[in-house]
Coordinates of C-alpha atoms in Angstrom, one line a residue:
M1212 CA -98.2 -2.1 44.4
G1213 CA -97.5 0.6 41.8
A1214 CA -94.4 0.0 38.7
C1215 CA -92.5 2.8 40.3
S1216 CA -92.6 1.3 43.7
A1217 CA -89.4 -0.7 41.9
V1218 CA -87.0 2.2 42.8
L1219 CA -86.8 1.3 46.0
F1220 CA -85.5 -2.3 45.5
F1221 CA -82.6 -2.4 43.0
H1222 CA -79.4 -2.2 43.6
A1223 CA -80.0 -0.8 47.2
P1224 CA -76.6 -2.4 49.9
A1225 CA -77.8 -5.5 51.7
R1226 CA -76.5 -3.3 55.3
A1227 CA -79.7 -4.8 57.4
Q1228 CA -78.3 -8.1 57.0
S1229 CA -75.3 -10.1 57.2
T1230 CA -73.0 -10.2 54.3
P1231 CA -69.9 -11.7 53.0
A1232 CA -67.3 -8.9 53.9
V1233 CA -66.8 -8.3 49.7
L1234 CA -70.6 -7.3 49.3
Q1235 CA -71.0 -4.9 52.0
A1236 CA -71.4 -2.6 48.8
A1237 CA -73.4 -4.8 46.8
P1238 CA -77.0 -4.4 45.7
A1239 CA -77.4 -8.4 46.0
P1240 CA -79.5 -9.9 49.2
A1241 CA -77.6 -11.4 51.8
Q1242 CA -76.2 -15.2 51.5
L1243 CA -73.8 -16.0 53.9
A1244 CA -73.2 -14.9 57.6
P1245 CA -70.2 -13.0 58.2
A1246 CA -66.9 -14.3 59.2
Q1247 CA -66.9 -14.6 63.3
P1248 CA -64.8 -15.6 65.2
T1249 CA -64.6 -19.3 65.8
F1250 CA -63.4 -19.9 68.9
E1251 CA -61.3 -22.8 68.1
H1252 CA -58.2 -24.1 69.7
T1253 CA -55.5 -22.7 67.7
V1254 CA -52.8 -22.2 70.1
P1255 CA -50.3 -25.0 71.5
V1256 CA -51.9 -26.9 74.0
T1257 CA -49.9 -26.1 76.9
R1258 CA -49.3 -28.3 79.8
E1259 CA -51.4 -29.1 83.0
M1260 CA -50.6 -26.9 85.9
G1261 CA -50.4 -30.9 87.5
H1262 CA -51.1 -31.7 90.9
E1263 CA -48.8 -31.2 94.7
A1264 CA -45.8 -33.9 94.6
R1265 CA -46.2 -36.6 96.8
L1266 CA -43.5 -35.5 100.0
P1267 CA -42.1 -37.5 103.3
A1268 CA -43.8 -35.9 105.8
L1269 CA -41.2 -34.5 107.0
S1270 CA -40.0 -30.4 108.3
L1271 CA -37.2 -28.8 108.2
M1272 CA -35.8 -25.1 109.9
V1273 CA -36.0 -22.9 107.4
R1274 CA -32.7 -21.0 107.2
S1275 CA -33.8 -18.6 104.1
V1276 CA -36.1 -18.2 101.2
A1277 CA -35.1 -16.9 97.8
F1278 CA -36.8 -16.2 94.6
V1279 CA -34.9 -16.8 91.3
G1280 CA -35.6 -16.2 88.1
A1281 CA -39.4 -14.4 89.0
G1282 CA -39.3 -11.2 86.6
A1283 CA -43.0 -10.7 85.7
F1284 CA -43.5 -9.5 89.6
S1285 CA -42.4 -7.3 91.7
Q1286 CA -40.5 -8.7 94.7
S1287 CA -43.1 -7.6 97.1
V1288 CA -45.3 -9.5 95.2
L1289 CA -43.4 -12.8 95.5
E1290 CA -42.8 -12.5 99.1
R1291 CA -45.6 -12.9 100.7
F1292 CA -45.4 -16.9 99.2
G1293 CA -42.2 -17.5 101.6
R1294 CA -43.1 -15.0 104.8
G1295 CA -42.6 -16.3 108.6
F1296 CA -40.0 -19.0 106.9
A1297 CA -36.9 -17.9 107.9
G1298 CA -36.0 -19.5 111.3
Q1299 CA -39.2 -21.7 111.3
R1300 CA -39.5 -25.2 111.0
V1301 CA -41.6 -25.9 108.1
S1302 CA -43.7 -29.0 106.4
L1303 CA -42.2 -30.1 103.2
H1304 CA -46.1 -30.1 102.2
T1305 CA -46.5 -26.4 103.0
L1306 CA -43.4 -25.7 100.9
E1307 CA -45.0 -27.9 97.7
Q1308 CA -48.1 -25.8 98.8
T1309 CA -46.2 -22.7 98.9
R1310 CA -44.7 -23.3 95.0
M1311 CA -47.9 -24.3 94.0
A1312 CA -49.1 -21.5 94.6
L1313 CA -46.5 -19.5 93.2
L1314 CA -46.9 -21.6 90.1
R1315 CA -50.7 -20.8 90.2
L1316 CA -50.4 -16.8 90.8
Y1317 CA -48.3 -17.6 86.7
R1318 CA -51.1 -19.4 85.2
D1319 CA -53.6 -16.3 86.5
H1320 CA -52.4 -13.7 84.8
G1321 CA -52.3 -15.9 81.8
F1322 CA -47.8 -17.0 82.0
V1323 CA -49.1 -21.0 80.7
L1324 CA -45.5 -21.4 79.2
T1325 CA -44.1 -20.6 82.7
T1326 CA -42.6 -23.6 85.7
V1327 CA -41.8 -23.3 88.6
S1328 CA -39.4 -25.6 90.6
M1329 CA -38.6 -26.0 94.4
K1330 CA -35.0 -26.8 95.3
I1331 CA -33.4 -26.8 98.8
D1332 CA -29.6 -27.3 99.7
R1333 CA -27.9 -28.9 103.3
D1334 CA -28.0 -26.0 105.0
A1335 CA -32.0 -26.0 104.1
N1336 CA -31.9 -22.4 102.2
V1337 CA -34.7 -22.7 100.1
R1338 CA -35.0 -21.3 96.7
F1339 CA -38.1 -21.0 94.4
V1340 CA -36.6 -21.3 90.4
V1341 CA -38.9 -19.7 88.1
T1342 CA -38.0 -20.8 84.9
E1343 CA -40.9 -18.2 82.7
G1344 CA -40.9 -19.3 79.7
Y1345 CA -40.4 -17.7 76.3
I1346 CA -40.0 -18.3 72.2
A1347 CA -36.5 -18.0 71.3
S1348 CA -37.2 -19.0 67.3
V1349 CA -39.8 -20.0 65.2
R1350 CA -40.4 -21.6 62.1
L1351 CA -42.2 -23.0 59.8
G1352 CA -43.1 -27.3 59.4
H1353 CA -43.6 -26.9 55.5
D1354 CA -42.6 -24.4 52.7
I1355 CA -46.2 -22.7 51.8
G1356 CA -44.2 -19.8 48.9
P1357 CA -44.5 -16.8 49.2
A1358 CA -46.9 -16.3 51.5
G1359 CA -45.1 -17.7 54.6
V1360 CA -43.2 -14.7 54.6
K1361 CA -45.9 -12.7 56.0
V1362 CA -46.4 -15.7 58.4
L1363 CA -43.4 -15.6 59.4
A1364 CA -43.1 -11.8 59.9
I1365 CA -46.4 -12.2 61.9
L1366 CA -45.1 -14.8 64.0
Q1367 CA -42.0 -13.0 64.5
H1368 CA -44.2 -10.4 67.2
L1369 CA -43.4 -13.5 69.6
V1370 CA -40.0 -14.1 69.7
D1371 CA -38.7 -12.4 73.0
R1372 CA -41.4 -11.3 75.1
R1373 CA -40.0 -12.5 78.5
P1374 CA -42.5 -14.2 80.1
L1375 CA -44.7 -15.2 76.8
A1376 CA -48.1 -14.4 78.3
N1377 CA -51.2 -16.9 76.5
V1378 CA -53.0 -14.0 75.4
E1379 CA -49.9 -12.8 73.3
M1380 CA -49.6 -16.2 71.6
E1381 CA -53.6 -16.4 70.5
H1382 CA -53.5 -13.2 68.9
W1383 CA -50.7 -13.4 67.0
L1384 CA -51.3 -16.9 65.9
L1385 CA -54.7 -16.1 65.3
L1386 CA -53.6 -13.1 63.0
A1387 CA -51.4 -15.7 61.5
Q1388 CA -54.3 -17.4 60.5
Q1389 CA -56.1 -14.2 59.1
V1390 CA -53.3 -14.7 55.7
A1391 CA -55.5 -15.2 53.0
G1392 CA -55.8 -19.3 52.3
V1393 CA -53.7 -20.2 55.2
S1394 CA -54.4 -22.8 57.8
L1395 CA -52.8 -23.2 61.2
R1396 CA -51.3 -25.6 63.8
A1397 CA -48.7 -24.6 66.3
M1398 CA -46.5 -27.3 68.9
V1399 CA -43.9 -25.5 70.9
Q1400 CA -40.5 -27.3 72.2
S1401 CA -36.9 -26.9 73.9
A1402 CA -34.8 -24.7 72.1
N1403 CA -31.8 -26.6 73.5
R1404 CA -30.8 -23.3 75.0
E1405 CA -31.2 -21.1 78.4
P1406 CA -33.8 -22.5 80.7
G1407 CA -37.5 -21.9 79.2
A1408 CA -36.0 -20.8 76.1
L1409 CA -38.6 -22.6 73.7
A1410 CA -38.9 -23.0 69.3
L1411 CA -42.7 -22.4 68.4
V1412 CA -42.8 -24.3 64.6
A1413 CA -46.0 -23.8 62.9
D1414 CA -47.5 -26.6 60.5
V1415 CA -48.8 -25.0 57.9
S1416 CA -50.6 -25.3 54.6
R1417 CA -51.9 -22.8 51.6
Q1418 CA -55.2 -23.0 49.6
A1419 CA -54.2 -20.6 46.8
V1420 CA -57.8 -20.6 45.3
S1421 CA -61.3 -20.9 47.1
A1422 CA -64.5 -20.6 46.2
M1423 CA -68.5 -20.9 47.2
I1424 CA -71.3 -20.8 45.1
S1425 CA -74.6 -20.9 46.7
A1426 CA -78.8 -20.9 45.5
D1427 CA -81.4 -20.0 47.3
N1428 CA -85.5 -18.6 46.2
R1429 CA -85.5 -15.6 48.8
G1430 CA -84.8 -12.4 46.0
Y1431 CA -87.8 -9.7 44.5
D1432 CA -90.4 -11.7 42.3
A1433 CA -89.1 -8.9 39.1
T1434 CA -86.0 -10.1 40.0
G1435 CA -86.0 -13.4 40.3
P1436 CA -87.1 -15.3 42.8
E1437 CA -84.3 -17.5 42.3
E1438 CA -80.5 -16.4 42.7
G1439 CA -77.5 -17.6 42.6
L1440 CA -73.9 -15.9 43.8
V1441 CA -70.1 -17.1 43.0
V1442 CA -67.5 -16.1 44.7
V1443 CA -63.6 -17.0 44.1
H1444 CA -60.5 -16.2 46.4
L1445 CA -57.1 -15.6 44.8
N1446 CA -55.2 -16.3 47.8
S1447 CA -51.2 -14.8 48.8
F1448 CA -49.7 -14.8 45.3
T1449 CA -47.3 -13.0 46.9
S1450 CA -45.4 -11.8 50.4
L1451 CA -48.5 -9.7 50.8
G1452 CA -51.0 -12.3 52.3
E1453 CA -53.2 -10.7 49.7
Q1454 CA -56.8 -11.5 48.9
T1455 CA -58.5 -11.2 45.3
D1456 CA -62.2 -11.8 45.1
L1457 CA -64.2 -12.0 42.2
V1458 CA -68.0 -11.7 43.1
Y1459 CA -70.5 -12.1 40.3
Y1460 CA -74.5 -12.3 41.5
H1461 CA -77.0 -13.6 39.4
T1462 CA -80.5 -13.6 38.9
N1463 CA -83.1 -15.7 37.4
G1464 CA -83.9 -14.2 33.6
N1465 CA -81.0 -12.5 33.5
T1466 CA -83.5 -9.7 35.3
D1467 CA -79.7 -8.5 37.8
N1468 CA -76.6 -8.9 37.3
F1469 CA -73.8 -7.5 39.4
G1470 CA -69.7 -7.9 39.4
Q1471 CA -67.3 -6.9 42.1
L1472 CA -63.6 -6.8 42.6
T1473 CA -62.1 -6.6 45.9
E1474 CA -58.6 -6.6 46.5
S1475 CA -57.2 -6.8 50.7
V1476 CA -53.9 -7.0 51.8
F1477 CA -51.6 -6.6 54.6
L1478 CA -50.1 -3.5 55.4
G1479 CA -46.9 -4.8 57.5
S1480 CA -47.1 -7.5 59.8
G1481 CA -49.0 -5.7 63.0
G1482 CA -52.5 -7.0 61.7
L1483 CA -53.6 -3.2 59.8
Q1484 CA -55.5 -4.4 56.4
F1485 CA -56.5 -2.6 53.8
H1486 CA -59.5 -3.2 51.2
A1487 CA -60.2 -1.6 48.1
Y1488 CA -63.4 -3.1 45.9
G1489 CA -65.5 -1.6 42.8
G1490 CA -68.4 -3.3 41.9
M1491 CA -71.0 -2.8 38.3
G1492 CA -73.9 -3.8 37.6
R1493 CA -77.3 -3.3 35.8
A1494 CA -80.7 -4.8 37.0
S1495 CA -84.0 -5.2 33.9
P1496 CA -87.1 -6.2 35.8
S1497 CA -89.1 -8.7 34.0
G1498 CA -93.1 -7.6 34.3
V1499 CA -94.9 -4.5 34.7
L1500 CA -91.4 -2.9 35.1
R1501 CA -90.4 -4.6 32.3
D1502 CA -93.2 -2.9 29.8
L1503 CA -92.0 0.5 31.1
D1504 CA -88.5 -0.3 29.7
Y1505 CA -87.4 -0.1 33.0
H1506 CA -83.9 -0.3 34.2
S1507 CA -81.1 0.6 36.8
Q1508 CA -77.8 0.6 37.1
V1509 CA -75.1 0.5 40.1
V1510 CA -71.5 2.1 40.4
S1511 CA -70.0 1.4 43.1
Y1512 CA -66.5 1.5 44.8
G1513 CA -64.2 2.2 48.2
A1514 CA -61.6 1.8 50.3
S1515 CA -61.3 0.7 54.0
L1516 CA -58.5 0.2 57.0
S1517 CA -59.2 -3.0 59.1
Y1518 CA -57.3 -3.6 62.5
P1519 CA -57.8 -6.0 65.6
V1520 CA -57.5 -4.5 68.7
L1521 CA -58.7 -7.9 70.9
L1522 CA -57.6 -11.4 68.5
G1523 CA -58.0 -14.6 71.1
R1524 CA -59.7 -17.4 71.9
R1525 CA -62.4 -16.2 73.8
Q1526 CA -63.2 -12.8 72.3
A1527 CA -62.4 -10.4 69.7
L1528 CA -62.6 -6.7 68.5
T1529 CA -62.2 -4.8 64.8
T1530 CA -62.3 -1.7 64.1
R1531 CA -62.9 -0.1 60.5
L1532 CA -62.7 2.9 59.0
S1533 CA -63.6 2.8 55.0
L1534 CA -65.6 5.2 52.2
D1535 CA -68.1 4.2 50.3
A1536 CA -68.9 5.6 46.9
R1537 CA -71.8 4.6 45.3
D1538 CA -73.9 5.7 41.8
V1539 CA -77.1 5.1 40.9
A1540 CA -79.0 5.6 38.2
I1541 CA -82.8 4.6 37.3
S1542 CA -84.5 4.8 33.9
A1543 CA -87.9 3.7 32.4
E1544 CA -89.7 5.0 29.1
G1545 CA -86.1 5.5 27.8
G1546 CA -85.6 8.9 29.7
P1547 CA -83.8 9.1 33.1
L1548 CA -85.9 8.3 36.2
S1549 CA -83.4 9.2 39.4
Q1550 CA -80.2 9.3 39.7
D1551 CA -77.9 9.8 43.4
S1552 CA -74.4 9.5 43.8
M1553 CA -73.5 9.1 47.2
R1554 CA -69.8 9.8 49.1
V1555 CA -70.1 8.0 52.6
A1556 CA -66.9 7.3 55.6
R1557 CA -68.0 5.0 58.1
G1558 CA -66.5 3.9 61.4
S1559 CA -67.4 0.4 62.8
A1560 CA -66.8 -1.7 65.5
S1561 CA -67.2 -5.3 66.0
Y1562 CA -66.5 -7.6 69.0
A1563 CA -67.5 -10.7 69.6
W1564 CA -67.4 -12.9 72.6
Q1565 CA -67.2 -16.2 74.1
D1566 CA -68.2 -17.4 78.0
I1567 CA -70.4 -19.8 79.8
W1568 CA -72.7 -18.1 82.2
L1569 CA -75.1 -21.1 82.5
G1570 CA -71.9 -23.4 83.6
G1571 CA -71.0 -26.6 82.7
T1572 CA -70.1 -27.1 78.8
R1573 CA -73.7 -24.7 77.8
T1574 CA -71.6 -22.0 76.4
G1575 CA -72.4 -19.0 74.5
V1576 CA -71.8 -16.1 71.8
S1577 CA -72.2 -13.5 71.6
T1578 CA -71.4 -10.1 68.9
V1579 CA -72.3 -6.4 68.7
D1580 CA -71.8 -4.5 65.9
L1581 CA -72.3 -0.8 66.0
T1582 CA -71.6 1.6 62.9
G1583 CA -71.5 5.1 62.7
S1584 CA -72.0 7.0 58.7
Q1585 CA -71.6 10.1 57.1
G1586 CA -72.8 11.1 54.3
L1587 CA -70.2 13.4 52.3
P1588 CA -71.2 16.4 51.0
F1589 CA -68.3 16.3 48.1
M1590 CA -66.3 14.4 45.4
G1591 CA -69.1 13.8 42.9
S1592 CA -72.3 13.7 45.6
S1593 CA -75.2 14.8 44.7
A1594 CA -77.0 18.0 46.3
N1595 CA -79.1 18.3 48.6
G1596 CA -82.7 19.6 47.1
R1597 CA -81.4 19.7 43.7
A1598 CA -84.4 19.7 40.6
A1599 CA -82.3 17.7 37.9
P1600 CA -81.9 15.1 37.8
P1601 CA -84.1 14.2 40.3
G1602 CA -83.2 11.7 43.2
G1603 CA -84.1 8.5 44.2
R1604 CA -86.3 10.1 47.4
D1605 CA -88.1 13.5 47.4
R1606 CA -85.9 16.1 49.8
A1607 CA -83.1 13.5 50.4
R1608 CA -80.2 14.4 52.3
F1609 CA -76.8 13.6 50.9
D1610 CA -74.6 14.9 53.6
F1611 CA -76.6 12.5 56.3
R1612 CA -75.5 11.4 59.9
K1613 CA -76.7 8.1 60.9
I1614 CA -75.4 5.4 63.3
S1615 CA -77.0 1.4 63.4
I1616 CA -76.2 -1.6 65.4
A1617 CA -76.9 -5.0 65.7
L1618 CA -76.6 -7.3 68.7
S1619 CA -76.3 -11.1 68.6
R1620 CA -76.3 -14.2 71.4
S1621 CA -76.7 -18.2 70.7
Q1622 CA -76.7 -19.7 74.0
V1623 CA -76.4 -23.9 74.3
L1624 CA -79.2 -24.6 76.8
A1625 CA -78.6 -28.6 76.6
A1626 CA -77.2 -31.4 75.3
P1627 CA -79.6 -33.8 74.6
W1628 CA -77.4 -36.8 73.1
Q1629 CA -74.1 -37.1 72.4
G1630 CA -73.6 -34.9 69.1
A1631 CA -76.3 -32.9 69.9
S1632 CA -77.1 -29.4 71.3
V1633 CA -80.5 -27.2 72.0
V1634 CA -80.2 -23.7 71.7
L1635 CA -81.1 -20.3 71.8
R1636 CA -80.4 -17.5 69.1
G1637 CA -81.6 -14.0 70.1
A1638 CA -80.8 -11.0 68.3
A1639 CA -81.8 -7.4 67.4
G1640 CA -81.4 -4.3 65.7
G1641 CA -81.7 -1.4 63.5
Q1642 CA -80.4 2.1 62.4
Y1643 CA -81.1 5.7 63.5
S1644 CA -81.0 9.0 62.2
G1645 CA -83.2 12.4 62.0
A1646 CA -82.7 13.2 58.0
V1647 CA -84.3 12.3 55.1
L1648 CA -82.1 9.0 53.7
P1649 CA -81.2 8.4 49.9
T1650 CA -82.7 5.2 49.4
A1651 CA -79.3 2.9 49.4
E1652 CA -78.8 4.4 53.2
E1653 CA -82.0 3.5 54.7
F1654 CA -81.9 0.1 56.7
Y1655 CA -83.4 -3.2 54.5
L1656 CA -85.8 -5.6 56.4
G1657 CA -86.4 -8.9 55.4
G1658 CA -83.7 -11.4 53.9
Q1659 CA -82.4 -14.8 55.4
S1660 CA -81.4 -13.4 58.7
F1661 CA -84.1 -11.6 60.5
T1662 CA -87.8 -10.2 59.1
R1663 CA -88.0 -13.9 57.6
G1664 CA -90.7 -14.1 54.6
Y1665 CA -89.9 -10.7 52.9
Y1666 CA -87.1 -10.3 50.3
S1667 CA -84.3 -8.0 51.3
G1668 CA -85.8 -4.6 50.9
Q1669 CA -89.0 -5.3 51.0
V1670 CA -89.1 -2.6 53.2
A1671 CA -86.9 -0.3 54.4
G1672 CA -86.8 3.3 56.6
D1673 CA -84.8 5.9 57.7
K1674 CA -85.3 4.0 61.6
T1675 CA -85.7 0.6 61.8
A1676 CA -85.7 -1.7 64.6
Y1677 CA -85.8 -5.6 64.5
A1678 CA -85.9 -8.5 66.6
T1679 CA -85.9 -12.3 66.3
A1680 CA -86.0 -15.4 68.1
E1681 CA -85.1 -18.8 67.1
L1682 CA -84.9 -21.8 68.8
Q1683 CA -82.2 -24.9 67.7
L1684 CA -81.9 -28.6 67.6
N1685 CA -78.2 -29.0 65.9
T1686 CA -77.0 -32.2 65.9
T1687 CA -73.7 -34.6 64.1
A1688 CA -73.1 -37.5 63.0
N1689 CA -70.2 -39.8 60.7
V1690 CA -72.3 -42.0 58.1
A1691 CA -70.1 -44.2 56.1
L1692 CA -71.3 -44.0 52.5
F1693 CA -69.6 -45.8 49.3
R1694 CA -66.4 -46.8 52.0
H1695 CA -66.3 -43.1 52.9
N1696 CA -67.3 -41.7 56.0
F1697 CA -69.4 -38.8 56.1
D1698 CA -69.7 -36.0 59.2
I1699 CA -73.9 -35.1 58.2
R1700 CA -74.9 -32.4 60.7
S1701 CA -78.1 -31.1 60.8
Q1702 CA -79.9 -28.1 62.7
L1703 CA -84.0 -27.9 63.6
Y1704 CA -85.0 -24.8 63.8
G1705 CA -88.6 -22.3 64.7
F1706 CA -88.6 -18.8 64.8
Y1707 CA -90.4 -16.0 65.4
D1708 CA -89.2 -12.1 63.3
W1709 CA -90.8 -8.6 64.0
G1710 CA -89.1 -5.4 62.1
Q1711 CA -90.7 -1.5 62.3
A1712 CA -89.3 1.1 59.4
W1713 CA -90.5 4.6 60.2
S1714 CA -89.9 7.4 57.5
N1715 CA -88.6 10.7 57.9
Q1716 CA -90.6 12.5 55.2
A1717 CA -93.4 13.9 56.1
G1718 CA -96.8 11.5 55.7
G1719 CA -94.1 8.8 55.0
S1720 CA -95.0 5.4 55.8
N1721 CA -93.8 3.3 58.7
P1722 CA -94.0 -0.1 58.0
R1723 CA -94.2 -3.0 59.8
L1724 CA -92.9 -7.0 59.8
A1725 CA -93.6 -9.7 61.7
S1726 CA -93.2 -13.8 60.6
A1727 CA -93.1 -16.6 62.4
G1728 CA -91.4 -20.2 60.5
V1729 CA -89.8 -23.3 60.9
G1730 CA -87.0 -25.0 58.9
V1731 CA -84.1 -27.6 58.5
K1732 CA -80.0 -27.2 57.0
I1733 CA -78.2 -30.2 56.7
G1734 CA -74.8 -29.9 56.1
F1735 CA -72.4 -33.0 54.3
G1736 CA -69.1 -32.6 55.3
H1737 CA -68.0 -28.9 55.6
N1738 CA -68.4 -28.1 51.7
F1739 CA -72.4 -28.8 51.0
Q1740 CA -75.1 -27.3 52.6
M1741 CA -78.7 -27.3 51.9
Q1742 CA -81.8 -25.7 53.6
G1743 CA -85.8 -25.8 53.4
E1744 CA -87.8 -23.4 55.7
F1745 CA -91.5 -22.5 55.8
V1746 CA -92.4 -18.7 56.8
H1747 CA -96.0 -17.8 57.6
R1748 CA -96.6 -13.9 57.3
M1749 CA -98.8 -12.1 60.2
T1750 CA -97.5 -9.3 57.8
T1751 CA -99.7 -9.3 54.7
R1752 CA -100.1 -6.2 53.4
L1753 CA -97.5 -2.9 53.4
D1754 CA -97.7 0.7 53.0
Y1755 CA -95.4 1.9 51.2
E1756 CA -94.3 5.8 50.5
G1757 CA -96.8 6.9 48.1
L1758 CA -96.8 4.1 46.7
G1759 CA -100.2 2.0 47.7
T1760 CA -100.6 -0.8 49.5
Q1761 CA -99.3 -3.8 48.5
S1762 CA -100.6 -7.4 49.7
L1763 CA -98.7 -10.6 50.0
G1764 CA -99.7 -13.8 50.9
H1765 CA -99.8 -16.0 54.3
T1766 CA -97.4 -18.9 53.5
M1767 CA -93.6 -19.2 52.2
L1768 CA -91.2 -21.7 51.0
Y1769 CA -87.7 -21.0 50.7
W1770 CA -85.6 -23.5 49.7
G1771 CA -81.1 -22.7 49.2
A1772 CA -78.3 -24.2 48.7
T1773 CA -73.8 -23.4 49.7
A1774 CA -71.0 -25.5 48.0
L1775 CA -68.0 -24.6 48.9
Y1776 CA -64.1 -25.7 47.7

């Protein structure tokens, strides 16, 4: 590969791969998968519907039927349950079945805190008494400092919603857990007031500082391939529920360094969050590029608003509007080589859901991520077709439009033994644009999530498509070591990856990637994970846009480690 081909690879956003939210504008290859809904049980455990009561085999001449306290449904809906009873002899068993059917109506509509009882007076007047449960008050089980103010403000949305639906309870409890550093478990108890009044007690804790350190050898040879990432989170030191993220990316030989500061804060208590970031990095690659005195520098900053439209144990939908700015300057042999300034507005939506389409305990989790981007030809953006300073790509348009999509599904196929599962994971996606994009806005193939065996950005295009299929064997075990119990998690996997990139430049290359491999991940507790991966490249000759052909080896061996605090 020619020396100048590295222009394509430095300080480009790893948008093609799954990255932490704080790294959305960073040039580093992806290190971790994004946070997805875990779909764990984070709402209070509610009483089961129960069984029919055992009643004597008696019947009575019903004088009248009434429904008391049922405000969630219209009278016409309720009357269907007691139609034809008045003036007829009805068995106690039939009346009990009617009570259960009415309770089932409430449960089917998500009103899990509601109860239904039956009262019969001496004149055979039957009353179905509905107690529509609601939250009368909320409180925290522990003092967690100023962060507790934000948690309580969010949970206050549950108070006096009559009757309280389970979907509402899930939404606000899960939103309270999004307060940075906060973990929460909730329970409900009688409020000692009117029937149906309940008190919600949130057992909360806060981790003031959390961190992640990861390292692997998936980087570009001239700036690695060994690379490391450190992320420190400062969580909720004020009542705003804010999170401050400090990010530092570093590669072997001090060839690439990037730092970023991100701030996220709740705007009110309804779920709207504001995010802002700023970062700077510099790359001085080794090898022939160092002989050319090649350097690149990037400055990135931006802001966004996000809102959880849906938030539940089984599905989640989040929308985001953002404005990103990025200035990239590259020099060689003591003079400027290229300079690009981008100002981009984006709108995105992420949807995830869990289902049991295959029945039983064979759950599946699917995700859909859709992003539309519009280049803005103002606020310091580079002009289209300018001659000086030269751009990273000839005829690149800075008022571009593009759309990208990512689809994935993880499906449990079988549970061969206790603590083990066989999972099939599939993913597909890509990007479309009719314009010649600036280098940093091309879609990057390669990395650790798909088209593995190639570094992130080894192939890029204005239009791209990728697909991956992966079969996993996941196991968990509890091991006693040095008088302590450790949860050991392992994943054996095999995969096939494919990707194709297309250039909108006249005479541009359209490289294709394909690879297959096997790997293992081993996790010790919830704080440390190691990974090893063997990859066979099926594509070993890559054509670059006006830069010739590069030949690659057939096999690669990767390692990685991640520690969480």
